[in-house]
mmCIF file of C-alpha atoms in Angstrom:
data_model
loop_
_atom_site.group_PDB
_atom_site.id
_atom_site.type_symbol
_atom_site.label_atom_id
_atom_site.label_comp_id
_atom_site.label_asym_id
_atom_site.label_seq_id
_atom_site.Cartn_x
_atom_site.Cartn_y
_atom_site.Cartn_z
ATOM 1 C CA UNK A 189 90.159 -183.861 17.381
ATOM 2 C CA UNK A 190 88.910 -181.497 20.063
ATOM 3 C CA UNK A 191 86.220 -183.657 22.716
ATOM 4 C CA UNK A 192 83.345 -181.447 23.960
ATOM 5 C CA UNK A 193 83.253 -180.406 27.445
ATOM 6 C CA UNK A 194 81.380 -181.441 30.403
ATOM 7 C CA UNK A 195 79.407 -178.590 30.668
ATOM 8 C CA UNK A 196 79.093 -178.065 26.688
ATOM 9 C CA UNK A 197 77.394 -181.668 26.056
ATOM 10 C CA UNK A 198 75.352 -180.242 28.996
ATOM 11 C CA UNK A 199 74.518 -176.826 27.510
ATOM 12 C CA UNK A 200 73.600 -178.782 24.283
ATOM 13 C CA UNK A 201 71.311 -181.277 26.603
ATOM 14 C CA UNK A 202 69.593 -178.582 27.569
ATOM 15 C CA UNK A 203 68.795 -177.604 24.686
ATOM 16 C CA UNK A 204 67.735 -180.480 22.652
ATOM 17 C CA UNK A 205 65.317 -180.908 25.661
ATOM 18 C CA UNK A 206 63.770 -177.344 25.628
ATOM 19 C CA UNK A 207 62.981 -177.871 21.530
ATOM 20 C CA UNK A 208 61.146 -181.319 22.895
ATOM 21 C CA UNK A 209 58.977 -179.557 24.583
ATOM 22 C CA UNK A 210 55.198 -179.773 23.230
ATOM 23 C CA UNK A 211 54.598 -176.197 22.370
ATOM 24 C CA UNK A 212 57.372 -174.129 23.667
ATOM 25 C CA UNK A 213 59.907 -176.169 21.482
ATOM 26 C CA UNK A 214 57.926 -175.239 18.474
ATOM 27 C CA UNK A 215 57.537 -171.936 19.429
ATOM 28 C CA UNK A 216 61.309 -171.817 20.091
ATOM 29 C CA UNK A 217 62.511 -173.840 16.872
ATOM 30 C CA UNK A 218 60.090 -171.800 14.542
ATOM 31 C CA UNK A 219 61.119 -168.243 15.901
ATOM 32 C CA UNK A 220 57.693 -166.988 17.932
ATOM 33 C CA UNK A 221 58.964 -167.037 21.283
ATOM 34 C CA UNK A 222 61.383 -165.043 19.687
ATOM 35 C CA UNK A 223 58.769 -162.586 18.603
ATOM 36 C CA UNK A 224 57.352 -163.201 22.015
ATOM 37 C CA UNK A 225 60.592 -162.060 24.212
ATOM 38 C CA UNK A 226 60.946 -159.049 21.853
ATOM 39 C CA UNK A 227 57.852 -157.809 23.068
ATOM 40 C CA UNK A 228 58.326 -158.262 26.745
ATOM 41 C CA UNK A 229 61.879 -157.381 26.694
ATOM 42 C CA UNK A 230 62.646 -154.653 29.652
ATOM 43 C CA UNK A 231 64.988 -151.513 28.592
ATOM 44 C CA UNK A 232 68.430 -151.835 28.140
ATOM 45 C CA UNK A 233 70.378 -150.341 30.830
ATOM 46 C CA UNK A 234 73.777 -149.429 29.203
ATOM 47 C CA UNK A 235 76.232 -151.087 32.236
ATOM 48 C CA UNK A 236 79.081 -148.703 32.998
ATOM 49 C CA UNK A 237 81.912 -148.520 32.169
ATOM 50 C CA UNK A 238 79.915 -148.733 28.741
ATOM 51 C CA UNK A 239 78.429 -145.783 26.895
ATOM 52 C CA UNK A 240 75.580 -146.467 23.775
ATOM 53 C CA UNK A 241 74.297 -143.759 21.434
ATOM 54 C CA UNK A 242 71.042 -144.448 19.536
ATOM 55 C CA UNK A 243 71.631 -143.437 15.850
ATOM 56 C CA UNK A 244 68.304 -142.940 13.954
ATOM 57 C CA UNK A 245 67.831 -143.913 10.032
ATOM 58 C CA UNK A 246 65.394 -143.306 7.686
ATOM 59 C CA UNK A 247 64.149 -146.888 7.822
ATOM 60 C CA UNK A 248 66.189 -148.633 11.262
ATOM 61 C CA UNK A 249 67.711 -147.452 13.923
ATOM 62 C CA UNK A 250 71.720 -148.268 14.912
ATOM 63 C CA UNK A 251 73.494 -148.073 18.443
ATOM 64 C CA UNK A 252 76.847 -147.188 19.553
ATOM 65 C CA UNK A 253 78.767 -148.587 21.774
ATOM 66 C CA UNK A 254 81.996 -147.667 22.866
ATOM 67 C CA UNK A 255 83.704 -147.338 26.217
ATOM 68 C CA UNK A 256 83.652 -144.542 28.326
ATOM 69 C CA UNK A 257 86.689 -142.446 28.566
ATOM 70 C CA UNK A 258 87.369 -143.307 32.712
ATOM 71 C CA UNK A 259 85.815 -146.167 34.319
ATOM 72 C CA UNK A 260 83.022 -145.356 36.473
ATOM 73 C CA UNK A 261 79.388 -144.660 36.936
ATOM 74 C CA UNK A 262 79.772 -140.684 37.308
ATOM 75 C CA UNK A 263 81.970 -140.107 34.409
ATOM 76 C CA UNK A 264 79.904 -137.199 32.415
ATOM 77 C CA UNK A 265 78.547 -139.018 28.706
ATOM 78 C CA UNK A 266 80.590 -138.068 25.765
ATOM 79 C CA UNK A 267 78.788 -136.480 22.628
ATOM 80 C CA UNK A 268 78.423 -138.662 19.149
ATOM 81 C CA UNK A 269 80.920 -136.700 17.464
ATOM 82 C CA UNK A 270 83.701 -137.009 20.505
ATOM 83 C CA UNK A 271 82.787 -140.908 20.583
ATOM 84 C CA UNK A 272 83.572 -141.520 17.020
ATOM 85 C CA UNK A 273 86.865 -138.968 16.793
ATOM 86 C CA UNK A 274 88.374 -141.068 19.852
ATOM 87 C CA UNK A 275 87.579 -144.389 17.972
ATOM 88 C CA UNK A 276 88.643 -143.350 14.671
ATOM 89 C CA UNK A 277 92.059 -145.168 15.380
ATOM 90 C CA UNK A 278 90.830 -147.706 17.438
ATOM 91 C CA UNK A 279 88.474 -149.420 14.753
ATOM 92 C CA UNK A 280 84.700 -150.556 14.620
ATOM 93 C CA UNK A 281 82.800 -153.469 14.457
ATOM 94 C CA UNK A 282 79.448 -153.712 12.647
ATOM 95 C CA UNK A 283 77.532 -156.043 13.989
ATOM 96 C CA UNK A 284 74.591 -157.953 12.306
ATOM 97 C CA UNK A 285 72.239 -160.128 14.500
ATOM 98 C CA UNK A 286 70.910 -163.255 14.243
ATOM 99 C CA UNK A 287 67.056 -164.629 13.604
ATOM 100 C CA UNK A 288 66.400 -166.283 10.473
ATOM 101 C CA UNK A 289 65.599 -162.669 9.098
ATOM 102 C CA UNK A 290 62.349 -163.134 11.129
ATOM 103 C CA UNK A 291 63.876 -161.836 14.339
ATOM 104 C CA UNK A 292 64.779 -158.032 15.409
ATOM 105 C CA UNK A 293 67.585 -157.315 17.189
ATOM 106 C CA UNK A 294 67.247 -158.019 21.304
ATOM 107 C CA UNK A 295 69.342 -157.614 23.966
ATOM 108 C CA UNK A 296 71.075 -160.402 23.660
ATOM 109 C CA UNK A 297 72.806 -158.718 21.140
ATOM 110 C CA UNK A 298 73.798 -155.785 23.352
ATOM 111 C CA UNK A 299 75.935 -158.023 25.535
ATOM 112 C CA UNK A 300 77.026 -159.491 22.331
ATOM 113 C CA UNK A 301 78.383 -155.645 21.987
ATOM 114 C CA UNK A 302 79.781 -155.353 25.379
ATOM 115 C CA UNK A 303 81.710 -158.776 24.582
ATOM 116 C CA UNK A 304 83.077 -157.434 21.300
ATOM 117 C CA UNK A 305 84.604 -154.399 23.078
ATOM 118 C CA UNK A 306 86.225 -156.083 25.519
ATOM 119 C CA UNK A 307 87.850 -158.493 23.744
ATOM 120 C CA UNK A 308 88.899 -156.685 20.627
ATOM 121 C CA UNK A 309 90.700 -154.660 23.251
ATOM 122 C CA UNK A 310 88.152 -151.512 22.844
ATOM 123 C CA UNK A 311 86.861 -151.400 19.667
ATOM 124 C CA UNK A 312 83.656 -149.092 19.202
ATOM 125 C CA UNK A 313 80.533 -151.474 18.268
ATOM 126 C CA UNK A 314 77.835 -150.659 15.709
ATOM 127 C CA UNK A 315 75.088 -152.927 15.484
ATOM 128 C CA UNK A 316 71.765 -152.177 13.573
ATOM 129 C CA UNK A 317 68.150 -152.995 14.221
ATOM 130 C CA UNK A 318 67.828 -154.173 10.425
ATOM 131 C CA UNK A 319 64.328 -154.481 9.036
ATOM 132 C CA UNK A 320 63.441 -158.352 9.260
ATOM 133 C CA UNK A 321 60.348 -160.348 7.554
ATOM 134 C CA UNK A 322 57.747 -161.112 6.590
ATOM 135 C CA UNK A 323 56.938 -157.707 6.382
ATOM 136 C CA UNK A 324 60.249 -157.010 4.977
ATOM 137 C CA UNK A 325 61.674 -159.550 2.634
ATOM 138 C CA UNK A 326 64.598 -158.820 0.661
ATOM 139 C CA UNK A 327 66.532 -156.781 -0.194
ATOM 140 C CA UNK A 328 65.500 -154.879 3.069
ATOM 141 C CA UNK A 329 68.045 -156.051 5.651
ATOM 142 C CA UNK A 330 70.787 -155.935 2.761
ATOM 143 C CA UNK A 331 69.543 -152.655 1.936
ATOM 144 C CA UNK A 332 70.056 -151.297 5.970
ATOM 145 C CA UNK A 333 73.461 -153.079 6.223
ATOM 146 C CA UNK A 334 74.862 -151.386 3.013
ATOM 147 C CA UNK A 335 73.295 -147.680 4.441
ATOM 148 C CA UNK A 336 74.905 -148.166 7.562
ATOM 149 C CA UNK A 337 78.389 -149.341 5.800
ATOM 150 C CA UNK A 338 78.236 -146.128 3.996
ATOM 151 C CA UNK A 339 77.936 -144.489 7.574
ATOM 152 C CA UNK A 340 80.849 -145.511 8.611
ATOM 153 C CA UNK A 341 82.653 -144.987 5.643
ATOM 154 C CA UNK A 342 81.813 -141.517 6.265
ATOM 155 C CA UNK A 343 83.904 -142.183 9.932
ATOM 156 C CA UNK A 344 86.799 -144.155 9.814
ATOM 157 C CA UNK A 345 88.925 -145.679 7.234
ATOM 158 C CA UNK A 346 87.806 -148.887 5.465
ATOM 159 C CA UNK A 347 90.766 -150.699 6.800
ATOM 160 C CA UNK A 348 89.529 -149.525 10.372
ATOM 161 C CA UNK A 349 86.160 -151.292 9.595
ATOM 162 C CA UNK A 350 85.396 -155.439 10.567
ATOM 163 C CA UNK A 351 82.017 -156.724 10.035
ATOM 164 C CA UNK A 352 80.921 -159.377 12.375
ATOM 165 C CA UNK A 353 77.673 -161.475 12.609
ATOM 166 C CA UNK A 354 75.892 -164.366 13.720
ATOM 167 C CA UNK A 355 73.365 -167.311 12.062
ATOM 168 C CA UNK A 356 71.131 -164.776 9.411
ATOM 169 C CA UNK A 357 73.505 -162.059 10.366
ATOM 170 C CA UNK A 358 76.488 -164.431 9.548
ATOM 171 C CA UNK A 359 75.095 -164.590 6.062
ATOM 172 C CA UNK A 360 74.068 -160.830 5.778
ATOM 173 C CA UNK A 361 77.878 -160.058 6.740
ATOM 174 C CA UNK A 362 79.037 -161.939 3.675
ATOM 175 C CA UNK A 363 76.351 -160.807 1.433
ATOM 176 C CA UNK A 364 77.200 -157.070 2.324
ATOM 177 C CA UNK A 365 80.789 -157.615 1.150
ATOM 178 C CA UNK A 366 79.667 -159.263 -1.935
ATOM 179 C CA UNK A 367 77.503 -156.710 -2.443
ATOM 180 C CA UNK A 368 80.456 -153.825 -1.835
ATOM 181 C CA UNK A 369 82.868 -155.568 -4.258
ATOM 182 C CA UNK A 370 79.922 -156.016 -7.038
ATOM 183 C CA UNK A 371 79.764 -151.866 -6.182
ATOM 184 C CA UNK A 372 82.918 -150.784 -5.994
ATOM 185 C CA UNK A 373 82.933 -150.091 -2.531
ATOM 186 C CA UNK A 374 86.443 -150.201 -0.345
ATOM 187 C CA UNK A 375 85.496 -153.575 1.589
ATOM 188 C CA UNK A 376 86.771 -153.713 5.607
ATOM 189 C CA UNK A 377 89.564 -155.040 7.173
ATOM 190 C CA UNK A 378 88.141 -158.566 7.831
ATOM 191 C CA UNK A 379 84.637 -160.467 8.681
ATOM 192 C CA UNK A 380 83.782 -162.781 11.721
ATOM 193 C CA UNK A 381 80.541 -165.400 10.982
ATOM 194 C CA UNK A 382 79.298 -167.655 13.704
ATOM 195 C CA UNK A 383 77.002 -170.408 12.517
ATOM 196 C CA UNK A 384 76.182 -168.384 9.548
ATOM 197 C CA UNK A 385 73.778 -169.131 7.171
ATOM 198 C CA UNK A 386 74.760 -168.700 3.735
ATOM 199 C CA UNK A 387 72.820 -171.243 2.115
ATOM 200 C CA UNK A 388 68.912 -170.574 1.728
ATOM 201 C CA UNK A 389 68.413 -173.158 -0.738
ATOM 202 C CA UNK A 390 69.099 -176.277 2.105
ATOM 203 C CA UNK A 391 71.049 -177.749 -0.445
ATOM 204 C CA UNK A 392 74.050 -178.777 1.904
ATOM 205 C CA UNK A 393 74.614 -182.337 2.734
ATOM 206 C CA UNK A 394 74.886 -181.034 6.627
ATOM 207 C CA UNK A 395 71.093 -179.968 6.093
ATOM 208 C CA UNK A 396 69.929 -183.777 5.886
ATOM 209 C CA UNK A 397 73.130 -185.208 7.830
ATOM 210 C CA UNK A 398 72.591 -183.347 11.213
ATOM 211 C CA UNK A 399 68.279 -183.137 10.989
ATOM 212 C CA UNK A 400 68.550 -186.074 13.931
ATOM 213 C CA UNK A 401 71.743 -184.439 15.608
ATOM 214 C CA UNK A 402 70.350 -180.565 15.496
ATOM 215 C CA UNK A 403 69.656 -179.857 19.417
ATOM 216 C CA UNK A 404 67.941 -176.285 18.354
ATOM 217 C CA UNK A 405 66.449 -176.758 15.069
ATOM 218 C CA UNK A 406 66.807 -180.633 13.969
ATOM 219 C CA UNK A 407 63.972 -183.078 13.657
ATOM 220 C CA UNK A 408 61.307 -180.221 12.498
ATOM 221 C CA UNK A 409 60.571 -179.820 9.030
ATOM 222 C CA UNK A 410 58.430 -176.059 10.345
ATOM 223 C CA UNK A 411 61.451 -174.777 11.933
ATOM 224 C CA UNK A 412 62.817 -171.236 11.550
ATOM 225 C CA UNK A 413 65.116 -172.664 8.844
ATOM 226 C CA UNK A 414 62.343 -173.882 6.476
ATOM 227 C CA UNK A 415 60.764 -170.274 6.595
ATOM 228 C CA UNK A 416 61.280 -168.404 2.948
ATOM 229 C CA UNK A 417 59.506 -165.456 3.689
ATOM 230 C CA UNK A 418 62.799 -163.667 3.703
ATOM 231 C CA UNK A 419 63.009 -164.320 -0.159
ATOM 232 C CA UNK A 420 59.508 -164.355 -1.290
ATOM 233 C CA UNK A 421 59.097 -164.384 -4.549
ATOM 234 C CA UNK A 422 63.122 -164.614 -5.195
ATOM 235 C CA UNK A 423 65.807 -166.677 -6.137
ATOM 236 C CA UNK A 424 67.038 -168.330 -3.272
ATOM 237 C CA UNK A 425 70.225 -168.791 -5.131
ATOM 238 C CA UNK A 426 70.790 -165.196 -5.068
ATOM 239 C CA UNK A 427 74.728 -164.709 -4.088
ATOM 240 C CA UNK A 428 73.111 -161.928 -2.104
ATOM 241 C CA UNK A 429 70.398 -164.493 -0.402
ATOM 242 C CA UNK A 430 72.890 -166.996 -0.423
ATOM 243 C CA UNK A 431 76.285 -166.331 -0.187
ATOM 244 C CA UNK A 432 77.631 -169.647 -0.780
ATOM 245 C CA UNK A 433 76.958 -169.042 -4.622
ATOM 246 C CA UNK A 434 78.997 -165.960 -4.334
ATOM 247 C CA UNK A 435 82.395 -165.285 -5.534
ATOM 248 C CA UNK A 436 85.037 -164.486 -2.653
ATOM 249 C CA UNK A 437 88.181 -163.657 -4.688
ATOM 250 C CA UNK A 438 89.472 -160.634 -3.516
ATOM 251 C CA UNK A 439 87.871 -160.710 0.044
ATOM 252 C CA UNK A 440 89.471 -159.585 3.389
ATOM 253 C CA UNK A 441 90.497 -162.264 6.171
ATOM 254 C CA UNK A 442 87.880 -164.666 7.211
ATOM 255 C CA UNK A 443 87.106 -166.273 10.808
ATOM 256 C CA UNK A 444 84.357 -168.476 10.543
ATOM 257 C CA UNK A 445 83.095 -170.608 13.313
ATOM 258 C CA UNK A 446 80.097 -173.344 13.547
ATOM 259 C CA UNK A 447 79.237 -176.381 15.450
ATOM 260 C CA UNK A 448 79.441 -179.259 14.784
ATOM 261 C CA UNK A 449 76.091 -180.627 15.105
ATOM 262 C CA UNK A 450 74.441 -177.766 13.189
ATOM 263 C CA UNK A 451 72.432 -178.658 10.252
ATOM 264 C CA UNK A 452 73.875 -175.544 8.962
ATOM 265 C CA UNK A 453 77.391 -177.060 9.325
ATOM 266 C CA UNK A 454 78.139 -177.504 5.392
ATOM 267 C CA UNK A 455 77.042 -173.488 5.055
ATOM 268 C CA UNK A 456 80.139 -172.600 7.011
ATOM 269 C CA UNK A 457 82.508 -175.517 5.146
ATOM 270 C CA UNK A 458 81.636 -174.874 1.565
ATOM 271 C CA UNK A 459 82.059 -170.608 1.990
ATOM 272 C CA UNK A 460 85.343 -171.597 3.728
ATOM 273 C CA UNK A 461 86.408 -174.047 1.177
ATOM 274 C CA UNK A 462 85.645 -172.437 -1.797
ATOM 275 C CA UNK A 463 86.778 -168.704 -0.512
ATOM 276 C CA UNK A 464 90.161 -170.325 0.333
ATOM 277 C CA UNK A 465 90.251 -171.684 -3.321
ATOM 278 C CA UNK A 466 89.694 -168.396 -4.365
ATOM 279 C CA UNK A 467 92.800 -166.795 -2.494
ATOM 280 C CA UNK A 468 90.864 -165.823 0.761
ATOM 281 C CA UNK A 469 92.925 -165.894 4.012
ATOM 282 C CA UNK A 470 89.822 -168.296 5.953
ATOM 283 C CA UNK A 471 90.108 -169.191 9.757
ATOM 284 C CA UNK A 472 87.681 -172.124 10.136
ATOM 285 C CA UNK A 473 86.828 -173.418 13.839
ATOM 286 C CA UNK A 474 84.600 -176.821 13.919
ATOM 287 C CA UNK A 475 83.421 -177.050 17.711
ATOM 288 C CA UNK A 476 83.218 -180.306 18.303
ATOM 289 C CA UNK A 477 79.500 -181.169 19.861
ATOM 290 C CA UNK A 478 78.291 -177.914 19.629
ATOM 291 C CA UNK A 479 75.326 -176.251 18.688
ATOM 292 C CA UNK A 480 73.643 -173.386 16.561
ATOM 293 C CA UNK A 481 75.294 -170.413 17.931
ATOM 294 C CA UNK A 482 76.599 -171.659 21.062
ATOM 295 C CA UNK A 483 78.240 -168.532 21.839
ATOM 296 C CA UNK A 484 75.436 -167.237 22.716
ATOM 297 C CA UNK A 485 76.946 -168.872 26.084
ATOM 298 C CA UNK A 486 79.046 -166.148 26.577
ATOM 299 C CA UNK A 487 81.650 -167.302 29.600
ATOM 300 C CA UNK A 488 79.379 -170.094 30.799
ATOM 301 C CA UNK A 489 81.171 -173.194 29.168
ATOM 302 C CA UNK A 490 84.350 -173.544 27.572
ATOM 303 C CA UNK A 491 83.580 -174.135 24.241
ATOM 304 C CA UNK A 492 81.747 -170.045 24.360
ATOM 305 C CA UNK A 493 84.760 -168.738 25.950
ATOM 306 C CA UNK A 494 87.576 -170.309 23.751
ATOM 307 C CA UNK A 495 85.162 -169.038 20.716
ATOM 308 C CA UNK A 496 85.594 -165.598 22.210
ATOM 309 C CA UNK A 497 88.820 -165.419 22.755
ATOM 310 C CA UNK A 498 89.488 -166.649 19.509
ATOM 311 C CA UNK A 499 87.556 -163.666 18.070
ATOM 312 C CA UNK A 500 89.366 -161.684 20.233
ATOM 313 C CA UNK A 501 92.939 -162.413 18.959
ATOM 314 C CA UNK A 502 91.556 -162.516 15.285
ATOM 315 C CA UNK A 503 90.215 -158.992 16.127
ATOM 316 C CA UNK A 504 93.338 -157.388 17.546
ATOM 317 C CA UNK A 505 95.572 -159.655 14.830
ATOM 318 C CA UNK A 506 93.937 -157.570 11.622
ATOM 319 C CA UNK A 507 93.493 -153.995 14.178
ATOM 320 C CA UNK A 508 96.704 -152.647 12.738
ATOM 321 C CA UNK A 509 97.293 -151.357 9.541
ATOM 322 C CA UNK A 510 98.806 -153.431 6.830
ATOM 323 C CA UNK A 511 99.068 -156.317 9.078
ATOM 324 C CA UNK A 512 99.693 -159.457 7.144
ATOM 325 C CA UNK A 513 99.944 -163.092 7.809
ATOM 326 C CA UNK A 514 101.803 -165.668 5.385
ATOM 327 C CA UNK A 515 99.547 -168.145 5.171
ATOM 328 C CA UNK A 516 96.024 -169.651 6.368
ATOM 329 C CA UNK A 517 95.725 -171.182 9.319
ATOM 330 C CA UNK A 518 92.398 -173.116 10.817
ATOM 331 C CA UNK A 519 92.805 -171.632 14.673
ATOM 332 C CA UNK A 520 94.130 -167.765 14.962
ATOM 333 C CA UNK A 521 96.785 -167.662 17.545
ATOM 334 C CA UNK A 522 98.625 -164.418 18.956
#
């Protein structure tokens, strides 16, 4: 078994000791300083060689990203329509942010773009501002990820499409797909999940087994992962609230990665474990000592990095058309 890193068990130190904090560790764990940094976030500056476009919808708004055509700071913008016709090939990646369903998409999540374009090798990267609780419960945020699925049907090839997300978005990726098979909609070429939450009930045995270990939302029974505002008034067990009750059969390839200290640990095992039952090809990463999201780390310790990079190669693996492999594997290789 993979040993945590130096600077991982540090990463995670820091922060288990942040959510100890009086009131900023609440405020952290139960998703207002979340609220809070949305507020006081400064504009994105789009970093070249990068390019965004800001897609309006009736009820969100989407950006995307792609890369610009020559490197460089002077290179004249490309219109919407030339953007998509050069990526049409290429592939995208919808991408569907974190929170708890509480929490609106933040910049955090447009370096999270930057990262997916550079290591699926340039892949154009949609990601959606999905309408969040308590003010929208569901089926709002299914409702937006579904509209702009259909939006890029109306672009590229399903088989040119991967759906990505992370915690809340993890889950939203999987309930999307559900909800496209249930429809009769052509599904994409395969789905990336980190720490995602499938299972709104708290039913796992990871939910009671890591409360102590949790470094982000452990040992607090208010915590962003108690909140059910998201399904007021529904049944949690809802295969499109919780995805774990879903049935996979007939899904496309599967990378799924968590940490092993997350109290939403057995969310990531039991989707894994029972997709693979149902003939799903499922890539499952454990990271040994790490934390909810920890990729949110980006290059900073190696546990974030090797997560990338495994993305990466999972990306490029399922890029070309009727790639196949012959059997599952836990770690995706080149």
């Amino acid at each position: 078994m993979e040993k945590p890193s130096r600077t991982g068990r540090l990463a995670c130190k820091v922060v288990r000791l942040s959510t100890s904090l009086p009131v900023f560790g609440k405020q952290l764990q139960n998703g207002e300083l979340r609220k809070k940094l949305e507020e006081r976030e400064p504009k994105w500056h789009c970093p070249p060689p990068l390019q965004q476009f800001a897609i309006p919808m009736d009820t969100f708004p989407m950006e995307f990203l792609v890369k610009r055509q020559q490197a460089g700071e002077e290179t004249e913008d490309e219109e919407l329509e030339q953007a998509l016709a050069r990526y049409r090939e290429k592939g995208v990646i919808l991408q569907l942010h974190g929170g708890g369903y509480y929490g609106a998409m933040r910049n955090k999540y447009r370096e999270f773009a930057g990262l997916y374009n550079e290591v699926s090798g340039d892949m154009a990267v949609l990601t959606i501002d999905y309408r969040v609780a308590p003010e929208h419960p569901y089926p709002a945020a299914l409702e937006d990820a579904v509209e702009a699925y259909r939006w890029l049907l109306q672009h590229f090839e399903p088989e040119r499409i991967f759906v990505v997300g992370d915690s809340a978005g993890g889950g939203l990726a999987l309930a999307l797909v559900l909800w496209l098979k249930d429809h009769r909609v052509e599904l994409p070429r395969a789905i990336v999940t980190m720490s995602a939450w499938t299972d709104l009930t708290k039913s796992g045995e990871s939910y009671k087994e890591n409360f102590e270990k949790d470094p982000l939302f452990g040992r607090n029974p208010d915590s962003l992962v108690y909140k059910e505002g998201y399904y007021k008034g529904q049944d949690p067990r809802n295969p499109y609230i919780s995805p774990v009750e879903g049935d996979f059969s007939g899904f496309p390839p599967m990378l799924m990665q968590v940490g092993e200290y997350e109290m939403l640990l057995s969310d990531t095992r039991q989707v894994a474990q029972k997709a693979r039952e149902q003939g799903v090809r499922v890539y499952e990463h454990m990271y040994p000592g790490m934390f909810h999201v920890f990729q949110m780390g980006s290059l900073m310790y190696p546990e974030s990095r090797q997560a990338w990079v495994e993305i990466g190669r999972f990306l490029r693996r399922f890029q070309k058309k009727g790639s196949i492999v012959s059997k599952p594997r836990e770690v995706p290789g080149d």
